[in-house]
Structure formats: C-alpha cells, structure tokens
Short mmCIF file of C-alpha atoms in Angstrom, two decimals:
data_model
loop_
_atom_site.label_atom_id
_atom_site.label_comp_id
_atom_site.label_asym_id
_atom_site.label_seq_id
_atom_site.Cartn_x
_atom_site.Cartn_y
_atom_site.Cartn_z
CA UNK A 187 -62.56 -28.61 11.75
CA UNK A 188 -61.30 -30.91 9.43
CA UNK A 189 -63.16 -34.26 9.33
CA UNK A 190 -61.18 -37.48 9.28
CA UNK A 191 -61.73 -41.06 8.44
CA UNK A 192 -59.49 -43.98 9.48
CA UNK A 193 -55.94 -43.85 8.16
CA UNK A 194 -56.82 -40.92 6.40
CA UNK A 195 -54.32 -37.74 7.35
CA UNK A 196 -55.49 -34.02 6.28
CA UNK A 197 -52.37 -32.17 6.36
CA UNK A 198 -52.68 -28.14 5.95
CA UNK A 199 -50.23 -26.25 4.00
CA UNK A 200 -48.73 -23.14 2.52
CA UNK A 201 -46.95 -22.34 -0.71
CA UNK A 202 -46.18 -19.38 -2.48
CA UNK A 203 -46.92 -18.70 -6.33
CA UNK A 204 -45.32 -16.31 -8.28
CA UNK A 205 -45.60 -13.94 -4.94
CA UNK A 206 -48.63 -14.54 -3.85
CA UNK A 207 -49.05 -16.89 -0.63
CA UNK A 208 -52.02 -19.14 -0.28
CA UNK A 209 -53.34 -22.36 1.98
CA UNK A 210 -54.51 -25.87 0.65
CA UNK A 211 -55.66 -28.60 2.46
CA UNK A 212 -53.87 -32.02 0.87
CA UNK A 213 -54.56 -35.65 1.74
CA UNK A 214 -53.79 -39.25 0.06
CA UNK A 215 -51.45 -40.85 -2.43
CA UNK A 216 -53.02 -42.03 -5.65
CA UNK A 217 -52.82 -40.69 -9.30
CA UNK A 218 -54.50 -39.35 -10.84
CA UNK A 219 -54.83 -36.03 -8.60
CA UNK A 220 -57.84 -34.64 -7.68
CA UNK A 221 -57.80 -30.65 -7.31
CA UNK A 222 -61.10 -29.01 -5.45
CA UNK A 223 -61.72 -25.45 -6.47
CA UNK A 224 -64.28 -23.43 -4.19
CA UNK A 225 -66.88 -21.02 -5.07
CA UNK A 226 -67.59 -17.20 -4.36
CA UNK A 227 -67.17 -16.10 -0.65
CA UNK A 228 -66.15 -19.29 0.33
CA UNK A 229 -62.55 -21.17 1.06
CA UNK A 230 -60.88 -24.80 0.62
CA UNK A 231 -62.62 -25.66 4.25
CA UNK A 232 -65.71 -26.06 1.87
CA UNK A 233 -64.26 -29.47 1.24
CA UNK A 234 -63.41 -30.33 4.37
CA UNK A 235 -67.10 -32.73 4.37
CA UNK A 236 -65.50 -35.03 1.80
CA UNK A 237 -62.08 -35.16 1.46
CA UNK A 238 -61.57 -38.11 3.45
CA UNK A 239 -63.39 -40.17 1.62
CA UNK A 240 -61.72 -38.72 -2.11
CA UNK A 241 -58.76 -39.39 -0.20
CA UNK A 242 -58.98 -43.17 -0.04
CA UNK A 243 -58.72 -43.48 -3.60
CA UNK A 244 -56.82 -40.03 -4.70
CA UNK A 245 -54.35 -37.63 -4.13
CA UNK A 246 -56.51 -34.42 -3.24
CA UNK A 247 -55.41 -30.59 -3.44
CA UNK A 248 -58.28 -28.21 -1.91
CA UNK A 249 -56.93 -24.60 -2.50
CA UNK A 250 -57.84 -21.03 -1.38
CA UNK A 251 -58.34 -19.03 -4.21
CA UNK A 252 -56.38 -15.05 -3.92
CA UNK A 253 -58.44 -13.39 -1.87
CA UNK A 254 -60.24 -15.84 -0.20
CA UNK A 255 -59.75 -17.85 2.72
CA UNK A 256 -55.83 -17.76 4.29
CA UNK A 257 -54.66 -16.75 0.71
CA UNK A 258 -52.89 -13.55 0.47
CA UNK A 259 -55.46 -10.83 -0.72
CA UNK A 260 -54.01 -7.93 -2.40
CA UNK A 261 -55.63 -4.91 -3.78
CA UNK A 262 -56.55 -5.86 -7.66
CA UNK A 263 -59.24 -7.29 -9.54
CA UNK A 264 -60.36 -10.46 -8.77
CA UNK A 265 -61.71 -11.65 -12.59
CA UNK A 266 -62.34 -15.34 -13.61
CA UNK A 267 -58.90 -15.38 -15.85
CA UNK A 268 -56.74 -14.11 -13.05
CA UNK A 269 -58.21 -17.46 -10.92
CA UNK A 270 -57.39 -19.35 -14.06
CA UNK A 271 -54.14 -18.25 -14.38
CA UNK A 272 -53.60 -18.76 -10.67
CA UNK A 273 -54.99 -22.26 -10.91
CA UNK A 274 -52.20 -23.30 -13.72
CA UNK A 275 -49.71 -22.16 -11.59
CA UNK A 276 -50.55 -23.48 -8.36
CA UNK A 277 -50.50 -26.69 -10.53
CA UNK A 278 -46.99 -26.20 -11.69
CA UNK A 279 -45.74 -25.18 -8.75
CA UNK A 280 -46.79 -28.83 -6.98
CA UNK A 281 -45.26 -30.41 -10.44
CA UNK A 282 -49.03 -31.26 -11.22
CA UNK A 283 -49.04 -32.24 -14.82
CA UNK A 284 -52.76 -33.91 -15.08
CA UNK A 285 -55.41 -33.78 -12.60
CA UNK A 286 -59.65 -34.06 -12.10
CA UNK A 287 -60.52 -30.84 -11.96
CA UNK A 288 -63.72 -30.32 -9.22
CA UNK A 289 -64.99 -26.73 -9.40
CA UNK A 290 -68.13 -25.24 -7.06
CA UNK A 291 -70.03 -22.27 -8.33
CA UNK A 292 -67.06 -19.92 -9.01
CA UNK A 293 -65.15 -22.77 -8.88
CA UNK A 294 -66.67 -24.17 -11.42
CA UNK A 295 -66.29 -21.51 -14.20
CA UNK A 296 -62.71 -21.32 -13.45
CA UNK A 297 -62.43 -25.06 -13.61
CA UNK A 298 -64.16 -25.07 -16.91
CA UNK A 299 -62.46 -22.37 -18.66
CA UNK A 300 -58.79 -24.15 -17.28
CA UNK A 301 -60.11 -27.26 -18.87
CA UNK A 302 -61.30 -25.22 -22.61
CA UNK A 303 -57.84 -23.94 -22.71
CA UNK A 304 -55.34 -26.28 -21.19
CA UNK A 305 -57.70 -29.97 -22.11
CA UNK A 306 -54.07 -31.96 -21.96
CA UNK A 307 -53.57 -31.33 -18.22
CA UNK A 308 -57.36 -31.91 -17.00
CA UNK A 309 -58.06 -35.79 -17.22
CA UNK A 310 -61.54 -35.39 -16.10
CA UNK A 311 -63.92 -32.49 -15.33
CA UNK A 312 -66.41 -31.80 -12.43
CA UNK A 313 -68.61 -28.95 -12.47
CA UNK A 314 -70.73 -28.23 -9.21
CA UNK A 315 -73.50 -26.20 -9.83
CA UNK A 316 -71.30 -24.19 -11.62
CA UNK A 317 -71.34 -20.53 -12.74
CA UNK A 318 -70.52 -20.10 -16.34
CA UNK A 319 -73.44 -22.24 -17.62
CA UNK A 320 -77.02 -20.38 -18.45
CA UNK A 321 -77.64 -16.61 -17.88
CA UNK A 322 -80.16 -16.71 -14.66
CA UNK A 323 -78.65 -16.25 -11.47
CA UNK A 324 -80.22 -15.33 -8.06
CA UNK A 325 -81.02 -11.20 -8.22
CA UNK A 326 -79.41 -10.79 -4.85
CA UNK A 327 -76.40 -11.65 -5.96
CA UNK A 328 -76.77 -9.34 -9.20
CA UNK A 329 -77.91 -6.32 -7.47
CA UNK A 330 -74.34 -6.56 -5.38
CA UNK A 331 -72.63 -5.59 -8.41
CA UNK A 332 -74.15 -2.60 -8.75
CA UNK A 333 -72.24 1.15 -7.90
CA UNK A 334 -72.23 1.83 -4.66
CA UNK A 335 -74.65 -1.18 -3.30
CA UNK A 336 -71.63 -3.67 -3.11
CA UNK A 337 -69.59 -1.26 -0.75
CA UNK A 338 -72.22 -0.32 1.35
CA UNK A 339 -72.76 -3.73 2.05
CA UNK A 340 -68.94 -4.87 2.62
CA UNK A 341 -69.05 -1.63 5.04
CA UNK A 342 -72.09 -3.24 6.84
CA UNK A 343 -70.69 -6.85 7.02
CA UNK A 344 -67.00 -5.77 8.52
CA UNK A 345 -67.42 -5.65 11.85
CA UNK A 346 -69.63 -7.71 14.23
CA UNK A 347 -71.82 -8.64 15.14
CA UNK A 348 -72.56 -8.20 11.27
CA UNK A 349 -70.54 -10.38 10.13
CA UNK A 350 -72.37 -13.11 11.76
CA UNK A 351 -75.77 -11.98 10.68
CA UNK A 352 -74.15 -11.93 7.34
CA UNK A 353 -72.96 -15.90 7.26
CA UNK A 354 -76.61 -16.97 8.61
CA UNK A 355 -77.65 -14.80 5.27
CA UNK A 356 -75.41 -16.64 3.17
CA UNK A 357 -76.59 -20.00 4.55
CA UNK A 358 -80.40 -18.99 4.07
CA UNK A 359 -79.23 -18.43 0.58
CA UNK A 360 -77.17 -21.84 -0.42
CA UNK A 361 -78.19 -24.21 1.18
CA UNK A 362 -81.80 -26.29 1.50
CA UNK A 363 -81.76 -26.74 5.30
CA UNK A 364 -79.72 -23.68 6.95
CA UNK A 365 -80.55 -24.97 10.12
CA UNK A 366 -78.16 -28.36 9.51
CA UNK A 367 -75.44 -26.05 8.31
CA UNK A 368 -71.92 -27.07 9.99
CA UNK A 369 -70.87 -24.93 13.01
CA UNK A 370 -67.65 -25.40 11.23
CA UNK A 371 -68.69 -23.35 7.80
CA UNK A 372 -70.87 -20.36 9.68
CA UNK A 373 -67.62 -20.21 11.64
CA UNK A 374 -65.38 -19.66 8.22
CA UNK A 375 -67.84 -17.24 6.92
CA UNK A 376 -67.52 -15.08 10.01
CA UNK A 377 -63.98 -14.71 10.26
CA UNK A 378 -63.31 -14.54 6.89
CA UNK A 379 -65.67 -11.11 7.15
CA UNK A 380 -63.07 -9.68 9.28
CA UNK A 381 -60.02 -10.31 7.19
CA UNK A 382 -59.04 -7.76 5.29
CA UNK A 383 -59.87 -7.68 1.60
CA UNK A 384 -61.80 -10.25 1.33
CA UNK A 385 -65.06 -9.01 1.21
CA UNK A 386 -63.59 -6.52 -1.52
CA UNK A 387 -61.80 -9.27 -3.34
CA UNK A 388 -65.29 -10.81 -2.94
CA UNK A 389 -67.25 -7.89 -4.63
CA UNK A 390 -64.40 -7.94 -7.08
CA UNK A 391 -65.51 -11.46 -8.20
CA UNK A 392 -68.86 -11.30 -8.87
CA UNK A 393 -68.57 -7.94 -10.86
CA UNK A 394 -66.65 -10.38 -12.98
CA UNK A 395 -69.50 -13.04 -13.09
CA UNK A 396 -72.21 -10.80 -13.44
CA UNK A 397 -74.15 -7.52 -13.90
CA UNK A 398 -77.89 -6.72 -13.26
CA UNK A 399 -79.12 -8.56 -16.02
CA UNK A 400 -77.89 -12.01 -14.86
CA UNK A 401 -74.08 -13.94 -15.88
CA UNK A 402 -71.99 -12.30 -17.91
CA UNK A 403 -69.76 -15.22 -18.83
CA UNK A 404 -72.08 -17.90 -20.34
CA UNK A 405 -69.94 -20.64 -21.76
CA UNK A 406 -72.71 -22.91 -23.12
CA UNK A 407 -71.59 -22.60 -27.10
CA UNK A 408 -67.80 -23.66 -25.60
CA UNK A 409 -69.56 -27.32 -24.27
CA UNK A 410 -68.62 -28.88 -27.04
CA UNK A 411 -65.02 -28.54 -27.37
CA UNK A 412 -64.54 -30.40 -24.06
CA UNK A 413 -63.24 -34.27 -24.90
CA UNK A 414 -62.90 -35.05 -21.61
CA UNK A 415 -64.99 -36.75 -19.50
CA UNK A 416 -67.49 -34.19 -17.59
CA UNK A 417 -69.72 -34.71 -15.01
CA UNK A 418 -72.39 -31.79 -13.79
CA UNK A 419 -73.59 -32.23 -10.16
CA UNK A 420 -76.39 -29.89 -9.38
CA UNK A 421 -79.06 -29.63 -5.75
CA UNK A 422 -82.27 -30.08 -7.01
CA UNK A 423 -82.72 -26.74 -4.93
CA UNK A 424 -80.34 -24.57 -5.46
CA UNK A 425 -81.37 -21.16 -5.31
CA UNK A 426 -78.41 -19.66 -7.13
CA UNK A 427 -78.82 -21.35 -10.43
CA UNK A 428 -81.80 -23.03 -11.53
CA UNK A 429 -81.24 -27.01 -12.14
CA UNK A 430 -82.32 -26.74 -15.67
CA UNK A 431 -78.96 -25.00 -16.74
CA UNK A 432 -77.37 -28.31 -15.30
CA UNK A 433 -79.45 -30.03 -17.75
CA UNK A 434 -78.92 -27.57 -20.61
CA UNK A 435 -75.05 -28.18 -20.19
CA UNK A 436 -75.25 -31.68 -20.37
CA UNK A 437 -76.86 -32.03 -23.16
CA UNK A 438 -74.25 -30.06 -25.07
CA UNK A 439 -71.02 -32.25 -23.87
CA UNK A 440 -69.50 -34.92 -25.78
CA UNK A 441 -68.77 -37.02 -22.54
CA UNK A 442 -71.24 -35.25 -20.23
CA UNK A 443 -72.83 -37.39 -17.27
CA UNK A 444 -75.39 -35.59 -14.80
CA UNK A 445 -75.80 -36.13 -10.96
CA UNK A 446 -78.72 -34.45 -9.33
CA UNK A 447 -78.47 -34.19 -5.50
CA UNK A 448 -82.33 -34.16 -3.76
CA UNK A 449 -83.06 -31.92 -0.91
CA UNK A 450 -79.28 -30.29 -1.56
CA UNK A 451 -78.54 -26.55 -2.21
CA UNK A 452 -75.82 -24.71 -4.05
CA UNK A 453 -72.79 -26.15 -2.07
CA UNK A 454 -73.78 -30.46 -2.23
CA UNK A 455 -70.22 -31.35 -0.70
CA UNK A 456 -71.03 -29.55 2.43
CA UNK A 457 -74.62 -30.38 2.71
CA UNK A 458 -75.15 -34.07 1.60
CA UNK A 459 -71.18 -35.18 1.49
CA UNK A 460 -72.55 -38.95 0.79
CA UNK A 461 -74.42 -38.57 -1.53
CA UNK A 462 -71.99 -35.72 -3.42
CA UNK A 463 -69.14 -38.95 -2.78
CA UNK A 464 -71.16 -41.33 -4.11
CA UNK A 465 -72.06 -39.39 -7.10
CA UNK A 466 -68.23 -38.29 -7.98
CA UNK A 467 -67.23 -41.79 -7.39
CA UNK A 468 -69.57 -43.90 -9.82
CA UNK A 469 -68.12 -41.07 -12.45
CA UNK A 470 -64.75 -41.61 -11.92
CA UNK A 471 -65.14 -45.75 -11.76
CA UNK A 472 -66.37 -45.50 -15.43
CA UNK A 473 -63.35 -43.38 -16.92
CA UNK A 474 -60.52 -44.55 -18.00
CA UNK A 475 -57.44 -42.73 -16.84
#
C-alpha cells in the first residue's frame, strides 16, 4: 500500500514506549527530521501519498497514535495531552532532539500544543487543517460526543458489512471527490473498524476535542507565542473546519505562512499529494534550519 519513488525505501516498524507498542512508517536520511502526526479515526498510512517525495530531502517518522492504527489500544482516555505526552516520548525514544512537526486535524492540535510547550525541540511547524484553531466544527462530528449516541454508533460500525458503509461515510465527509478516494485508505478505515478499541479510543478523542456546541480546545490566543516558523495548509473545501479559521490563525502567528489547496478536503496529503508536496516544500526552502 505504500507508494514508492525511485531509490526511495519505506521501511515499517515497531517500537515500544513506556509500555505501550505502536507502528511508524520511516523513510530517508536527512536532518532535520520530519515527524507526520495523523488525525481522528485515521492511522500513519494517511501519509503513505507523500512520503516518498518528503523522503528525498528528509528523514520522515509517520506514527500511529495509541489507539489508532497497529498501535496498542488500551482501555483509557484518549485526551489531546495524553497524545502529546506520547508524541515527546516517541521522540525520545528514536533520540529525536529537533524535528518539523506535520500535524492533520487531530494531528494538528497535538502538534501545536507539543510545539507551545516544548518550542526548543520543534524547528518548524505544520498544521493541516488542524483542530485546535476556531470553534466551528462539522455537527456530525459534535453530535458523536453526546451520551449514548457515540456507542450506539461504535455498536453499529463493528461488524460488517458496517464497517464498510461506515469508511464510504467517512470519505463523503473529508474529502472533495469520494469517488477518487484510494482503495488503499477505504481499506484502512475498514479494518481498523474491526480492531478492537479503536472505535472507542476513537469516541474517546473527540469527547476531548469537542462537545455539542463546537471545539472545546480553541488555541487561537496561544498563536502568538509560537517563534517558529508555521505554515497552515487548509482544502478550500473542507467540510470539517471552515477555511476561514486557517486564515484567522495566520494572521495571529509571528512566522505564519498559509497554503490553500483547491478542490481538496480535510485530509490534502491523501487527496492532492502534489500539490500538499509542493506546498510543504516552498515552506521549508525559505527556513533556515
């Protein structure tokens, strides 16, 4: 499932931190590291469109988050500061002292809040249409949070052929074209359904992010403190989080550049992998590292 360009070797591996096992896809040789950190629902095969291309001119570290993916999923909340936590020690554990942090959706927030309180470790800062950064968010992702709704639909979504029905749902809901959607991601979605925990470690997650009323964790006043360099990519139709709270953030960062993907969805690195490349890489050409 993994694409590969010339020369370019994606090798698959597992480590275990403080106890807890998880998989990350790894590829390349050059400093400074680049570390890919997935969103809600999803897994480090998310990346899998543009790795090979990072790879040319990085070292790259795509992770599964606890309870996602082939990472182990125990019973426990799954709240934004666990990830972060999680995140700082995967990096120690690899001897990762400074890295570009790239975070989708989820991702994202944990990326961001790594970066507000550990700024000497994250050289640059990539935020993908990122959670964390206005208060609107797509209501049928809020009304999972609420008692009772969220289990009802994990119960649903366990077994097939539900769990299929379930990743078409999903792709409806992130990306512009569902119909161009890899064979390779609907297949993740579906047998990640059937692990177990995952959809609870799932509904964990965004009980964290949110409640009815939109994001709970809105880190637009915290903007400012970031001295790194920080670039917001955004689809111009995402239908997660409107493209105006890419704007909003922007305008708040010292270093802040902004990269909006046409005809792209919540998840660009899957769905327009050029241009998401092409984007990351004119960013990364202008800072000095």
């Amino acid at each position: 499932m993994m694409e590969q360009s010339v020369n370019t070797a994606v090798e698959e591996q597992r480590i275990n931190v403080n106890g807890l096992t998880t998989r990350y896809f790894t590829a390349g040789n050059y400093d400074p590291p680049l570390v890919l950190l997935h969103g809600d629902a999803d897994s480090a095969l998310d990346w899998s469109w543009v790795i090979p291309t990072l790879a040319n001119r990085h070292r790259v570290y795509a992770l599964d988050f606890p309870g996602f993916g082939d990472a182990a999923k125990p019973h426990r909340e799954y709240s934004v500061e666990f990830l972060t936590q999680f995140v700082a020690d995967f990096l120690n554990a690899l001897g990762i002292e400074r890295a570009i942090l790239v975070g989708n959706s989820l991702g994202g927030l944990v990326a961001l809040r790594f970066a507000l309180s550990h700024s000497q470790k994250v050289a640059a800062l990539v935020l993908v249409d990122s959670s964390g950064l206005g208060q609107v968010v797509n209501p049928i992702l809020s009304h999972l949070t609420m008692p009772l709704y969220g289990e009802a639909a994990i119960t649903m979504c366990k077994v097939p052929p539900s769990n299929k029905l379930r990743a078409w749902a999903r792709a409806a809901l992130l990306f512009a074209h569902p119909s161009l959607v890899p064979e390779a991601w609907i297949a993740e979605q579906e047998r990640m359904s059937l692990l177990p925990g995952f959809l609870e470690a799932t509904l964990s997650s965004l009980r964290d992010q949110l409640n009815l009323f939109g994001q709970r964790q809105v880190l637009l006043d915290s903007l400012g403190q970031l001295q790194m360099p920080t670039l917001v990519v955004w689809g111009t139709e995402d239908l997660i989080f409107p493209k105006e709270q890419a704007q909003d953030a922007v305008s708040r960062l010292q270093k802040g550049q902004l990269a909006f993907i046409p005809e792209c969805g919540h998840i660009p690195h899957i769905e327009r992998p050029e241009q998401f490349t092409d984007a990351l890489s004119q960013f990364l050409a202008g800072v000095d590292f």
